Structures are given as C-alpha cells and as structure tokens.
Short mmCIF file of C-alpha atoms in Angstrom, two decimals:
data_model
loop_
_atom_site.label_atom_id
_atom_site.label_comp_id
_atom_site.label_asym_id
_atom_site.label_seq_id
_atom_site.Cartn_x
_atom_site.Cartn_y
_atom_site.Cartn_z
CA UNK J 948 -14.83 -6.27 10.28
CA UNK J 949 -12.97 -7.03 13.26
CA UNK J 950 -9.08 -6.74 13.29
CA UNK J 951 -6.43 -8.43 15.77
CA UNK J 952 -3.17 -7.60 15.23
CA UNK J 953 -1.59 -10.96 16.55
CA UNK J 954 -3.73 -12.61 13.63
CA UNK J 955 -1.13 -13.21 11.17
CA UNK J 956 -3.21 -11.68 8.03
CA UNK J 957 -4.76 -8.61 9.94
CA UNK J 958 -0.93 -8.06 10.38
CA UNK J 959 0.04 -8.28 7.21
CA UNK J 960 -3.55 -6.43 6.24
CA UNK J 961 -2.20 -3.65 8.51
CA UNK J 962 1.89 -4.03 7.28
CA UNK J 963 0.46 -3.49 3.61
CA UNK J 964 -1.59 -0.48 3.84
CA UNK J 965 1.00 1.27 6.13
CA UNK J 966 3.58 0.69 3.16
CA UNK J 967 0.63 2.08 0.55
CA UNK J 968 0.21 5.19 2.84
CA UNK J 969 4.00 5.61 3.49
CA UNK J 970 5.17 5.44 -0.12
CA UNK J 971 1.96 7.39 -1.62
CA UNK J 972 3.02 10.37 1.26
CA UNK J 973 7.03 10.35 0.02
CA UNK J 974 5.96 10.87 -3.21
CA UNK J 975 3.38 13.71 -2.80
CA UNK J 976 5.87 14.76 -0.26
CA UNK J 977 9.37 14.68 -2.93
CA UNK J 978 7.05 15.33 -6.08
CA UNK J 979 9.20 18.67 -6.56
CA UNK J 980 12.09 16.63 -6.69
CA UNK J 981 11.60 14.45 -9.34
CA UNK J 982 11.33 15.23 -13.01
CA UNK J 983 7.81 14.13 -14.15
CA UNK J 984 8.87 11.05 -16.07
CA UNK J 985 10.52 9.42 -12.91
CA UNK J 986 7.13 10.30 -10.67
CA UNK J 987 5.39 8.54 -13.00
CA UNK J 988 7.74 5.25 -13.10
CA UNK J 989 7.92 5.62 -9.29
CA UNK J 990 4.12 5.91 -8.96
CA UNK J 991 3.86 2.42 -10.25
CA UNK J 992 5.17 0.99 -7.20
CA UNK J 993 1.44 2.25 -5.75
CA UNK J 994 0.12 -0.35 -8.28
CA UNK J 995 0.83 -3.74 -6.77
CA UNK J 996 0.78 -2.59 -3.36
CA UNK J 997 -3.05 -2.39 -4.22
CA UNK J 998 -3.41 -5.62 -5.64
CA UNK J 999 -1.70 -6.87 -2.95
CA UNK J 1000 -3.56 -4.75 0.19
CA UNK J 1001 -6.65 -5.65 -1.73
CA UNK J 1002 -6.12 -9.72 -2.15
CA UNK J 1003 -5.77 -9.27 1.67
CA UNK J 1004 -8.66 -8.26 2.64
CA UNK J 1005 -10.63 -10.05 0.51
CA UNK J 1006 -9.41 -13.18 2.30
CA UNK J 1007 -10.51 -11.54 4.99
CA UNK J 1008 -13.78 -11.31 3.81
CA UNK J 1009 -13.98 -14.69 2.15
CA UNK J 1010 -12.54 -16.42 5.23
CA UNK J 1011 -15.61 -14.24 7.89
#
C-alpha cells in the first residue's frame, strides 16, 4: 500500500494513528497517576480512535 501525504485520506490515515499512538503513550506514560477506575474510563478514548483509524484504511483498501 502506497501512501501520499497530500492525498487527503492518507492524511487523515496518518492524523488518526498519530492520535492512537499519542494518547495510548500518555496513558502508559501517566498510568501512576491515575487511580485505576479513571485509566479505565480514559482508556476508552483508544476505542473509537480504532474504529475510526480502521474505517480509514479500509477505504483505502476498497478504493486500490
């Protein structure tokens, strides 16, 4: 798969997972300072980042 960042979608492909990466890291990164019950809340943010990183690429896919 071939990516171009002035594409429009491989941007936003590329926007999305940096977000996943960047909020999964703070929270491994701040774990200590959370009580448990909050990391857990806060770890479904991770949730529909996913969905939407992975309904990006596969319009990718579909559209190759």
């Amino acid at each position: 798969m071939k990516f171009d960042l002035k594409n429009r979608l491989d941007l936003a492909i590329a926007v999305s997972a940096a977000v996943l990466v960047v909020t999964g890291a703070f929270l491994r990164f701040f774990k200590y300072f959370f009580e448990p019950l909050t990391l857990e809340r806060l770890t479904y943010i991770l949730v529909p980042e996913t969905a939407v990183l992975t309904i990006l690429l596969t319009i990718k896919i579909w559209r190759k």
